[in-house]
Short mmCIF file of C-alpha atoms and ligand atoms in Angstrom, two decimals:
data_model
loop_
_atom_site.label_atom_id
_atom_site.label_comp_id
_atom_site.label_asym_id
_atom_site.label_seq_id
_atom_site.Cartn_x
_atom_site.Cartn_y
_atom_site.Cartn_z
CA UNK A 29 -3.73 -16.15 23.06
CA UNK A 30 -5.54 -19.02 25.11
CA UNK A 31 -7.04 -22.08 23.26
CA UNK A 32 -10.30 -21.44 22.40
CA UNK A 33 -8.87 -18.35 21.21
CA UNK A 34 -6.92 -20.25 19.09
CA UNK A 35 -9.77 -23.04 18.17
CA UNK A 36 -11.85 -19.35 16.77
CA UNK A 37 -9.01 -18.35 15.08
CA UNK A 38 -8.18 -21.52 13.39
CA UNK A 39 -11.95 -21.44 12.05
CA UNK A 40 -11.70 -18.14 10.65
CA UNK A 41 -8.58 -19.05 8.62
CA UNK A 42 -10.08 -21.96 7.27
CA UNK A 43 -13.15 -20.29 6.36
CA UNK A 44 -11.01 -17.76 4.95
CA UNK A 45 -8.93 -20.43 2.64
CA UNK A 46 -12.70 -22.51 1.48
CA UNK A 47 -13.89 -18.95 0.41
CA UNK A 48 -11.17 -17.69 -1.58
CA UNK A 49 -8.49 -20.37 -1.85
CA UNK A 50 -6.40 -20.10 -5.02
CA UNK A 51 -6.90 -22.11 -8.51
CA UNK A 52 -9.21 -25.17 -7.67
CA UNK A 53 -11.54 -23.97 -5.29
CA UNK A 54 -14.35 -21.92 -6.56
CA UNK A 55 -15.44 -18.43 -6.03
CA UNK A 56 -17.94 -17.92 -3.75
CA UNK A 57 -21.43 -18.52 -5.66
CA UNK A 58 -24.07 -15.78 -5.40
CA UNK A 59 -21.51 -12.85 -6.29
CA UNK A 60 -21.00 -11.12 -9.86
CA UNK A 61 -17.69 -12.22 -11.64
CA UNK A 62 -19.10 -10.80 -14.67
CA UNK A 63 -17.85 -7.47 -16.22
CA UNK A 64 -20.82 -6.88 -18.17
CA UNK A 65 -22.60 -6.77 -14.86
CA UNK A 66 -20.62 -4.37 -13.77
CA UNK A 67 -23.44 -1.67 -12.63
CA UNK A 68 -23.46 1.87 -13.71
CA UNK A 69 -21.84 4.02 -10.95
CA UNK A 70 -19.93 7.53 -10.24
CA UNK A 71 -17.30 7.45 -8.32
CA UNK A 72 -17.14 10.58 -5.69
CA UNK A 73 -14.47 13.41 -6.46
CA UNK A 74 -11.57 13.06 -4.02
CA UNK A 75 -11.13 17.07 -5.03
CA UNK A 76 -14.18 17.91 -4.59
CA UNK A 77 -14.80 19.06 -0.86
CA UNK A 78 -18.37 17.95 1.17
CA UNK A 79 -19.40 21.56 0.53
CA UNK A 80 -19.24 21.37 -3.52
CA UNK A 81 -15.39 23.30 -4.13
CA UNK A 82 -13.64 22.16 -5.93
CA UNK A 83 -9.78 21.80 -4.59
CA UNK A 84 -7.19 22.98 -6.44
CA UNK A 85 -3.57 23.50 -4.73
CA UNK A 86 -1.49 21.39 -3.01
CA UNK A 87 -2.11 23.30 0.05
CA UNK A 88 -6.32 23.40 -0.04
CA UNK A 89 -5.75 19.17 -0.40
CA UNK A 90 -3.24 19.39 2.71
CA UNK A 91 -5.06 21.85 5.23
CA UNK A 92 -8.72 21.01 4.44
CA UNK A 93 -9.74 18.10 1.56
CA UNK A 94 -7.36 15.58 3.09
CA UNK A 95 -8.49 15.80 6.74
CA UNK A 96 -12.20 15.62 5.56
CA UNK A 97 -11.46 12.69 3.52
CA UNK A 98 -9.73 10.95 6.47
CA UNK A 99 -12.47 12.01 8.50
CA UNK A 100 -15.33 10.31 6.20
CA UNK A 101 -13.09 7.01 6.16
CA UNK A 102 -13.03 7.15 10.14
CA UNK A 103 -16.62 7.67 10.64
CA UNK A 104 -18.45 5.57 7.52
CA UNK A 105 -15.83 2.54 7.02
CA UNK A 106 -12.81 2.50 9.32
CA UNK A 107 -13.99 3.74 12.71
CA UNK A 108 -11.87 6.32 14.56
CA UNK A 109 -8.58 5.14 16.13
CA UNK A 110 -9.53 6.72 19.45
CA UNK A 111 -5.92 6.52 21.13
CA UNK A 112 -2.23 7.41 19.92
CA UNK A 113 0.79 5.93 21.42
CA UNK A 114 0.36 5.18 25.26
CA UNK A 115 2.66 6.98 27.42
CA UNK A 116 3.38 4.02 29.65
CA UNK A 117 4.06 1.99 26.20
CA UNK A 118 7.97 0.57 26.21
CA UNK A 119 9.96 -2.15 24.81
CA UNK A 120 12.54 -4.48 25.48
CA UNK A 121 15.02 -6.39 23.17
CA UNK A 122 14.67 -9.70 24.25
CA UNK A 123 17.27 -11.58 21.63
CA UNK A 124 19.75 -10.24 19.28
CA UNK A 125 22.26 -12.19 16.89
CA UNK A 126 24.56 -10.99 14.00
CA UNK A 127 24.79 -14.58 12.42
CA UNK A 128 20.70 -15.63 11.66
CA UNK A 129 20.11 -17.22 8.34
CA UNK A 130 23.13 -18.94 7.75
CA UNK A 131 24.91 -15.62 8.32
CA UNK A 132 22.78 -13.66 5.98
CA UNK A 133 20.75 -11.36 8.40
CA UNK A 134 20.84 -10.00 11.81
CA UNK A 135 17.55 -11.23 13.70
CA UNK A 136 16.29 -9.46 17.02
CA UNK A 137 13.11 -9.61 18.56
CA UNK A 138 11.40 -6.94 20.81
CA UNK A 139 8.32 -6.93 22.59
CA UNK A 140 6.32 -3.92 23.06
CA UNK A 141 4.41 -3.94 26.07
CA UNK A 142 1.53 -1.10 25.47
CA UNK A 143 1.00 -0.72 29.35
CA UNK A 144 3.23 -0.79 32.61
CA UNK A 145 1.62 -4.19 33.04
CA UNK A 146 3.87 -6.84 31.67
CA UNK A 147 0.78 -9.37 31.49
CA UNK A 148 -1.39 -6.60 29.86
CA UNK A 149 -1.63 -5.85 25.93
CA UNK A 150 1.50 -6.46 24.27
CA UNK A 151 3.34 -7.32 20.81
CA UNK A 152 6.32 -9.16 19.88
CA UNK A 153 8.31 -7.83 16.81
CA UNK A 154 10.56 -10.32 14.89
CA UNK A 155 13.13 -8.03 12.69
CA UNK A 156 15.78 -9.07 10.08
CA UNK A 157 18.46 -6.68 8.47
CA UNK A 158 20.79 -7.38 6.27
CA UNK A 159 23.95 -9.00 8.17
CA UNK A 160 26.55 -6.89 5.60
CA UNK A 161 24.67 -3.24 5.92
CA UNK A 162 27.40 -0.52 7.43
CA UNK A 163 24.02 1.59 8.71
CA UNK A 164 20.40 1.66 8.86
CA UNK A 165 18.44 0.08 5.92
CA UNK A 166 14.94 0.82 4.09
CA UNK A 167 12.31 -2.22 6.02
CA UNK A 168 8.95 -3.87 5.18
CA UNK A 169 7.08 -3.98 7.88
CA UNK A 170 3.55 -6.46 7.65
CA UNK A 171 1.54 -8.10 9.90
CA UNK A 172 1.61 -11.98 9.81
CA UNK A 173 -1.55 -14.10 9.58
CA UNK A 174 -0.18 -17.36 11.77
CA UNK A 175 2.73 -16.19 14.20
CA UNK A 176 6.14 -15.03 13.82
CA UNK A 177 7.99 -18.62 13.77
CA UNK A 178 5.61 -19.71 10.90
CA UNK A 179 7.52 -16.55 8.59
CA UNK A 180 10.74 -18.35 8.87
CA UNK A 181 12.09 -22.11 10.06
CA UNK A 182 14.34 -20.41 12.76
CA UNK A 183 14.61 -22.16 15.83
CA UNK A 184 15.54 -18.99 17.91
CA UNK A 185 11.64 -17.51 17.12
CA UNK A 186 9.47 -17.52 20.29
CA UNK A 187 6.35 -19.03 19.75
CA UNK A 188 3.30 -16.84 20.16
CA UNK A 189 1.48 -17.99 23.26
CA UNK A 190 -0.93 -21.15 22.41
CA UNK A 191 1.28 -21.56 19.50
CA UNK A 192 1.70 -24.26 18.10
CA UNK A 193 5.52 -25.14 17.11
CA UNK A 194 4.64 -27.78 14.48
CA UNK A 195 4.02 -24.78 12.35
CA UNK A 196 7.63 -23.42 12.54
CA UNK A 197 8.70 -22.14 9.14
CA UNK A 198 5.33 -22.81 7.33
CA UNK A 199 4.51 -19.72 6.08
CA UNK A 200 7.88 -19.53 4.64
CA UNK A 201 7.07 -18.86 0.95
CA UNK A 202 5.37 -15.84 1.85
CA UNK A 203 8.44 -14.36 3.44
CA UNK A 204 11.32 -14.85 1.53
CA UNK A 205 13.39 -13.39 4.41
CA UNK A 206 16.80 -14.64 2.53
CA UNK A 207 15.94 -12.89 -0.81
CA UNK A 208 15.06 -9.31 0.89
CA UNK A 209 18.09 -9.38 3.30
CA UNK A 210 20.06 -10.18 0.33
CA UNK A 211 18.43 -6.94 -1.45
CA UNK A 212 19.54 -4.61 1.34
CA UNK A 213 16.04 -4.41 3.03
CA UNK A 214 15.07 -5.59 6.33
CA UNK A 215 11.72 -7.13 7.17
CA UNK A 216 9.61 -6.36 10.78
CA UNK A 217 6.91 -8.65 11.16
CA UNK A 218 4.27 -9.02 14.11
CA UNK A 219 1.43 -11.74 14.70
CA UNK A 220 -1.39 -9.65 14.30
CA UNK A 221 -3.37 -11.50 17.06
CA UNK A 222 -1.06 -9.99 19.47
CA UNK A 223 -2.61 -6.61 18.29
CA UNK A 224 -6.46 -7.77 18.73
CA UNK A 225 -7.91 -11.47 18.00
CA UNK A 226 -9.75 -11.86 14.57
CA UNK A 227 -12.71 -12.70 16.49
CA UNK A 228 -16.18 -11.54 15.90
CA UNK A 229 -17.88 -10.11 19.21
CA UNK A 230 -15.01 -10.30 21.15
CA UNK A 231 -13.71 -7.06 22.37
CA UNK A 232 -12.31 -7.79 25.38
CA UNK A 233 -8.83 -8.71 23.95
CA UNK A 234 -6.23 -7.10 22.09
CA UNK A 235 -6.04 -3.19 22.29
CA UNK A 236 -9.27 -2.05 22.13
CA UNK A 237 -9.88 -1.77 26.04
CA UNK A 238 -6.91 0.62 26.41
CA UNK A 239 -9.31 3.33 25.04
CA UNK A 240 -12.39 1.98 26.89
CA UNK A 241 -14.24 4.63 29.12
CA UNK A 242 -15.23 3.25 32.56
CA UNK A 243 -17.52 0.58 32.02
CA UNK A 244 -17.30 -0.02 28.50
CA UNK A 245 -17.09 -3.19 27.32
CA UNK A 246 -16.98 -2.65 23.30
CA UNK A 247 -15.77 -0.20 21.19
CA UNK A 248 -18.81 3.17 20.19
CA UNK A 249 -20.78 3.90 17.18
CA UNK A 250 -18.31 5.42 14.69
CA UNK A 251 -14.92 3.80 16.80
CA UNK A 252 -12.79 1.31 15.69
CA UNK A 253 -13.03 -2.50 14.64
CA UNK A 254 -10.01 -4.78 13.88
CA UNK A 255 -8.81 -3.44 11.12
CA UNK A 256 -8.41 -0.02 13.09
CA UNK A 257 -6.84 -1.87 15.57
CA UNK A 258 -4.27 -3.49 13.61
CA UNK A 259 -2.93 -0.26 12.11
CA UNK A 260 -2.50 0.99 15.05
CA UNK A 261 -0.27 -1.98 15.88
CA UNK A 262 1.74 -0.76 12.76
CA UNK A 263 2.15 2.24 13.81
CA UNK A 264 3.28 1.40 17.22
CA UNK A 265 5.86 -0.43 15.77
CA UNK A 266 7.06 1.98 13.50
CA UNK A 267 7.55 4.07 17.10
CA UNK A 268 9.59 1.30 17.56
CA UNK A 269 11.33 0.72 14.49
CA UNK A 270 12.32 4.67 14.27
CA UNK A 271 14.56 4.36 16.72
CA UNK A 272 16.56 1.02 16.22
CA UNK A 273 19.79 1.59 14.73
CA UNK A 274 18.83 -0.89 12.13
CA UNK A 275 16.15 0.59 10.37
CA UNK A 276 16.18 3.53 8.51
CA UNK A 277 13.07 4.61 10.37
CA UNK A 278 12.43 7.14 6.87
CA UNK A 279 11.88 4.63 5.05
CA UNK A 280 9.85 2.22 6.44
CA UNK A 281 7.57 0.32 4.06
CA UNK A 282 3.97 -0.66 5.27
CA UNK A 283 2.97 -3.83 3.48
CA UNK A 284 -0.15 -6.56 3.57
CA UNK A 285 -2.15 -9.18 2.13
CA UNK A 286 -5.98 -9.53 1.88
CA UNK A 287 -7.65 -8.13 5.34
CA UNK A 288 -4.06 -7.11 5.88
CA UNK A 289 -3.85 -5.28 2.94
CA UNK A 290 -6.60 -3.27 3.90
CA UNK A 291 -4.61 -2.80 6.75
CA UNK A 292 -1.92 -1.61 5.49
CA UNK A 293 -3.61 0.90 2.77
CA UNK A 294 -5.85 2.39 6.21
CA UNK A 295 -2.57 2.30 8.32
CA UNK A 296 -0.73 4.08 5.89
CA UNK A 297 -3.73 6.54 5.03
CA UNK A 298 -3.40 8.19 8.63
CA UNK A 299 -0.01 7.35 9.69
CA UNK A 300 2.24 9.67 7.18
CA UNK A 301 5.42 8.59 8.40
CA UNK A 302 5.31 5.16 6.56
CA UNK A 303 7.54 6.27 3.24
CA UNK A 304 5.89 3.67 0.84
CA UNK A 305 2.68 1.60 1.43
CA UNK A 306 1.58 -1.94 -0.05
CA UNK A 307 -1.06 -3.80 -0.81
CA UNK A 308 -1.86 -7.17 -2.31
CA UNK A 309 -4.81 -9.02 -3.11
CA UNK A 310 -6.97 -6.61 -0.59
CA UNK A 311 -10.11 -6.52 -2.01
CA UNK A 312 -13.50 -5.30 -0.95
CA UNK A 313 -12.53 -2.44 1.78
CA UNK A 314 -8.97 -2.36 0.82
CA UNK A 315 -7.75 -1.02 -2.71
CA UNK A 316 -11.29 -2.55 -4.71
CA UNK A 317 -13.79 0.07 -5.74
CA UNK A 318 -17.18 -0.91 -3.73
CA UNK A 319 -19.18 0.50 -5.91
CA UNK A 320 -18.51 -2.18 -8.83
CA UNK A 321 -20.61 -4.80 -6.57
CA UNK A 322 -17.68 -7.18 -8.32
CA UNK A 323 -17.04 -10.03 -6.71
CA UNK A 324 -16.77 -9.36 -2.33
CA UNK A 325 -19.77 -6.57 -1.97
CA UNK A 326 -20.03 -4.32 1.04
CA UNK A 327 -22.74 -6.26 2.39
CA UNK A 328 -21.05 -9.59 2.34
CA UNK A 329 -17.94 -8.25 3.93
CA UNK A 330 -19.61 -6.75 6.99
CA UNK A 331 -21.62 -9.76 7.17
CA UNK A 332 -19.10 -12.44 7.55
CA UNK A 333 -16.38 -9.70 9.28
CA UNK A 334 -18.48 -7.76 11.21
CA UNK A 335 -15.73 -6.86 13.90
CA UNK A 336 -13.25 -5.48 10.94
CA UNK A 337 -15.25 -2.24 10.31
CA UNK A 338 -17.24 0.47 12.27
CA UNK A 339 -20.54 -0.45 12.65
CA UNK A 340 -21.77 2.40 10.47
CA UNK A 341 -20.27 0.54 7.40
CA UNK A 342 -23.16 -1.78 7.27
CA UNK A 343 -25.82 1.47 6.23
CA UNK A 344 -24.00 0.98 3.00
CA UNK A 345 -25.11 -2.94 2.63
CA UNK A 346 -26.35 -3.14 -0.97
CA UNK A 347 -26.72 0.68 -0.96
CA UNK A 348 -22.80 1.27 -1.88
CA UNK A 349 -23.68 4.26 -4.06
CA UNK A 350 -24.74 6.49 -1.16
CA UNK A 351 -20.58 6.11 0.65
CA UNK A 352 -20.26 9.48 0.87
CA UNK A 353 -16.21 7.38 -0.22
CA UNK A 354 -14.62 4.91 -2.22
CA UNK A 355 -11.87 3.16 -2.01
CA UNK A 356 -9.75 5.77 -4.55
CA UNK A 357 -10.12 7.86 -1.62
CA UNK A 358 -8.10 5.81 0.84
CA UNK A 359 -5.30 5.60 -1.91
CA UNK A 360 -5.49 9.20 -2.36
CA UNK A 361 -4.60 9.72 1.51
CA UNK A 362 -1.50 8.51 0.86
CA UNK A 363 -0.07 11.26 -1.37
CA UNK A 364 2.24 12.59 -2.49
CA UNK A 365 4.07 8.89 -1.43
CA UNK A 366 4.03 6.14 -2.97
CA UNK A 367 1.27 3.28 -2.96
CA UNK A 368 1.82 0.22 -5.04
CA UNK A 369 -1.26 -2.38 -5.64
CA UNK A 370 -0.58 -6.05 -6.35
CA UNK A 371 -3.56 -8.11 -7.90
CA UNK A 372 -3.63 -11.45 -8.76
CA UNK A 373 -5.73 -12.66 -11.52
CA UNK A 374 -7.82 -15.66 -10.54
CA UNK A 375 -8.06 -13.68 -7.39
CA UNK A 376 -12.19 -12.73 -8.71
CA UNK A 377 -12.97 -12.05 -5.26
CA UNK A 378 -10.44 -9.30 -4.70
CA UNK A 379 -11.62 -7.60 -7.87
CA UNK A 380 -8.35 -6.68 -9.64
CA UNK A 381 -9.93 -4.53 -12.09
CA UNK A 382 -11.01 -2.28 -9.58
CA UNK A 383 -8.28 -2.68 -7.36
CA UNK A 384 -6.22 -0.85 -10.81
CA UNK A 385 -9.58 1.24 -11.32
CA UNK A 386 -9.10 2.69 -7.55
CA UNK A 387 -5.59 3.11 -7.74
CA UNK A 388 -5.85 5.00 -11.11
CA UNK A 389 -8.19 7.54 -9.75
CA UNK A 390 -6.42 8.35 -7.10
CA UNK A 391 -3.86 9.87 -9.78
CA UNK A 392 -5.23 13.26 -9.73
CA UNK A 393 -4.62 13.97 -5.99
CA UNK A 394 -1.07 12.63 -6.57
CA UNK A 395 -0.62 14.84 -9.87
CA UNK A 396 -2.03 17.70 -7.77
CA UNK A 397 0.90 17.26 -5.08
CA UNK A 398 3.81 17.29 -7.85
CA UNK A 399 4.03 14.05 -8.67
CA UNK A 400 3.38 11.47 -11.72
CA UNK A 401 0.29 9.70 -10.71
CA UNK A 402 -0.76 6.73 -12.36
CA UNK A 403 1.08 6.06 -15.34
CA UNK A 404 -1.56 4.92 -17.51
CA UNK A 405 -5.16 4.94 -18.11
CA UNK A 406 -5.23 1.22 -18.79
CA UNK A 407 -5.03 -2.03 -17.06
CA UNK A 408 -1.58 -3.41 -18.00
CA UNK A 409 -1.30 -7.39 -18.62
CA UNK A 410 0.03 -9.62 -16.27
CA UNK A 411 3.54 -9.31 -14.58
CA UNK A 412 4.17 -5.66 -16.37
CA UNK A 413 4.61 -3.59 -13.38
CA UNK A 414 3.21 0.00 -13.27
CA UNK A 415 6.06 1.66 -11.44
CA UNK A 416 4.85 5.24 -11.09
CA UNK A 417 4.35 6.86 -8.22
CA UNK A 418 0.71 5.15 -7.68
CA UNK A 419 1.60 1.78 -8.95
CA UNK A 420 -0.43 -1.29 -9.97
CA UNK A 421 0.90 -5.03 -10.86
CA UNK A 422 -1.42 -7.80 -11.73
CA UNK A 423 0.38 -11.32 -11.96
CA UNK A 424 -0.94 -14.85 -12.93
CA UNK A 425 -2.31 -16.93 -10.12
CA UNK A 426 -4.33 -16.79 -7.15
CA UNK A 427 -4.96 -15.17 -3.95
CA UNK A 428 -1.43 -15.61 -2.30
CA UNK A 429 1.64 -13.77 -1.72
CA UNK A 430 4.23 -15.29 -4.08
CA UNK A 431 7.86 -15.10 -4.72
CA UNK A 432 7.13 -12.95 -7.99
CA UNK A 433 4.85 -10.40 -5.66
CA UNK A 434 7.67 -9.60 -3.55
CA UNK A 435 10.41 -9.19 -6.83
CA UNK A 436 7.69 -6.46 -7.58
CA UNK A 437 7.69 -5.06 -4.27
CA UNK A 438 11.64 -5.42 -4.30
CA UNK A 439 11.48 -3.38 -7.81
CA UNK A 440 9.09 -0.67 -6.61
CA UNK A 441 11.03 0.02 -3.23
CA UNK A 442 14.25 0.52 -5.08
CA UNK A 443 12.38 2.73 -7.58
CA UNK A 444 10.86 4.75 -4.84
CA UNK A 445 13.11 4.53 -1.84
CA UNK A 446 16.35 3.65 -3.33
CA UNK A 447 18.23 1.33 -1.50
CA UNK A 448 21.77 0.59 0.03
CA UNK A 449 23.73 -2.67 0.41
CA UNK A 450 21.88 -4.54 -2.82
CA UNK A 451 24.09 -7.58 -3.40
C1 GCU B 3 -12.00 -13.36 3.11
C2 GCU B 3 -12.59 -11.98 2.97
C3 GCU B 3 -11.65 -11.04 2.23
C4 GCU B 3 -10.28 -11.06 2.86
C5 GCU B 3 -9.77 -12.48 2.96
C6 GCU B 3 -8.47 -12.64 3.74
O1 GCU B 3 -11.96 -13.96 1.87
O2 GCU B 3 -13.83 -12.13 2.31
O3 GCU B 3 -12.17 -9.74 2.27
O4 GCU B 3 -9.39 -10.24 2.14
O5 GCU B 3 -10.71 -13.28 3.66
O6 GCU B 3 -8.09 -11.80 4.52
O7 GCU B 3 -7.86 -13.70 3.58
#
């Protein structure tokens, strides 16, 4: 990234932190934090099809109600990802040690060049397994908001381009790299800036020219914004991830936090090789309900974030009852596997009521495809985990990823995915 790349960036975060920083700062003003005010709304049927039948086998979801549903996301919220993987894409290992951590992990890093063009689009991958694992281990994989060496104080990281090394390690409580080694899990993590700048109008960056027609210059009506672009990162590193030796490319985990939450819950809605998706705190166009107008609203979101949508999303400003979706529908794309959703309970702005509202009604779709659904009916209090197969945890605290978020994600993995060198 070049510096006033990094100068946009830098204001984005912050404005990011003054909106929804946790504990002292306020809430945004002008926004309902008020159940009471909650308006009257109907949520859409995810088994009901556009053409009023209802769906009821495992097969009608599969071959016709799923697609449509993926299809509405794609061309009211998401955009459409409008390339797979690049033929020309490749890799190349460019460090490897057995003894990172103090002897805990094994650390490589990779860079995936998405071109033939070793200056063109490109992403570096920092992966830890477990130092002790005889074969290939269940892996988180999540995008990073502030570059790879900010996830852990290891001087071996390379620093992003522009990066700042000052920064080494700082991000460190939100990737407790030592406690999910020592679980048996490994943990892939990529600068999502490498994928495409969080930059409003800019589009000439990151991946979206790779699917540019001759002389386009921004992505279409109904194509894809950041957020698109960013899963698509994940799953390009999944391509990766399936076949190092490592990784138990089955069960690969797709976790995020706040715009990468919503990342993660799209990423894993069309990409059905991740084995178990996360998110926390993702709020308005990740697991929260739109239609509850509770805290974030549609209209806000695509007013300060423009570029992380399709353009079409902003017909729905103030008019979220007429989304042909909600967001129970992105949670239902992931069945029959499972989805957990962390809240955090001074997080207002994220909505955790209905971020567990969403994931509860996505139970039917998961009940229809053999398995348990949402446990219960009712929010639970804090730190009691709902460990079904849709799964909801709600912990004191603010809008963060915290030590206790990732014992929960720790639990719900092992639950889910089972898990092999646990110490
Ligand atoms: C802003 C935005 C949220 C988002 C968050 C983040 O607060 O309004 O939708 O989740 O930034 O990504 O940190």
């Amino acid at each position: 990234m070049n510096a006033p790349a990094l100068l946009r960036w830098t204001a984005s975060l912050t404005l990011g932190l003054l909106v929804i920083a946790p504990g002292a700062i306020a809430q945004p003003q002008g926004f309902n934090y008020d159940e009471s005010r909650v308006p009257e709304y109907s949520l859409p049927d995810p088994l009901v099809a556009e053409d009023g039948s209802k769906v009821s086998t495992a097969d009608a979801w599969r071959q016709s109600r799923r697609p449509e549903v993926l299809r509405l996301f794609e061309d009211h919220v998401y955009g459409k990802t409008p390339i797979g993987r690049p033929e020309a894409m490749r890799w190349e290992v460019f460090d490897a040690a057995d003894d990172a951590i103090g002897g805990l992990a094994r650390r490589k890093q990779v860079r995936i060049y998405f071109t033939e063009d070793d200056d063109g689009p490109r992403m570096d991958l920092l992966l830890y397994t477990p130092a002790d694992a005889d074969g290939p281990v269940p892996t988180f994989l999540g995008l990073n908001f502030r570059g790879n060496h900010t996830v852990f104080p290891d001087p071996a990281i390379r620093l992003p381009e522009g990066g700042d090394e000052s920064v080494r390690g700082e991000r460190r409580g939100r990737w407790p790299v030592d406690t999910i080694v020592s679980n048996g899990y490994g943990l892939a993590t990529i600068w999502y800036y490498d994928i495409d700048a969080d930059v409003k109008d800019r589009w000439d960056d990151g991946v979206h020219p790779l699917a540019y027609a001759e002389g386009q210059s921004e992505p279409g009506s109904g194509e894809w914004g950041s957020i698109g672009a960013w899963a698509w990162g994940l799953s390009r590193a999944l391509d990766y991830l399936e076949t190092d030796e490592q990784v138990d490319g089955s069960r690969v985990i797709v976790m995020g936090h706040s715009r990468l939450g919503k990342t993660s819950l799209w990423s894993g809605a069309q990409d059905e090789r991740f084995a178990l998706v996360i998110s926390n705190d993702s709020g308005c166009g990740g697991a929260a309900l739109s239609r509850r107008r509770f805290g974030e609203t549609v209209e806000r979101i695509n007013t300060s974030f423009p570029h992380w949508f399709t353009d079409r999303f902003t017909q729905y400003n103030g008019d979220e009852d007429a989304l042909p979706v909600d967001q129970h529908m992105l949670i239902a794309l992931i069945a029959p596997r499972p989805v957990l959703v962390c809240s955090a309970e001074e997080d207002l702005w994220a909505d955790p009521r209905g971020e567990f509202l969403s994931a509860r009604h996505a139970g039917p779709v998961y009940e229809l495809l053999g398995t348990d659904g949402m446990a219960r009916d009712e929010m639970p209090g804090l730190n009691d985990l709902i460990a079904s197969t849709v799964g909801y945890h709600i912990r004191p605290g603010g809008h963060d990823v915290t030590d206790r978020d990732w014992e929960v994600f720790i639990e719900f993995a092992d639950t889910h995915l089972g898990r092999d060198g646990a110490r």
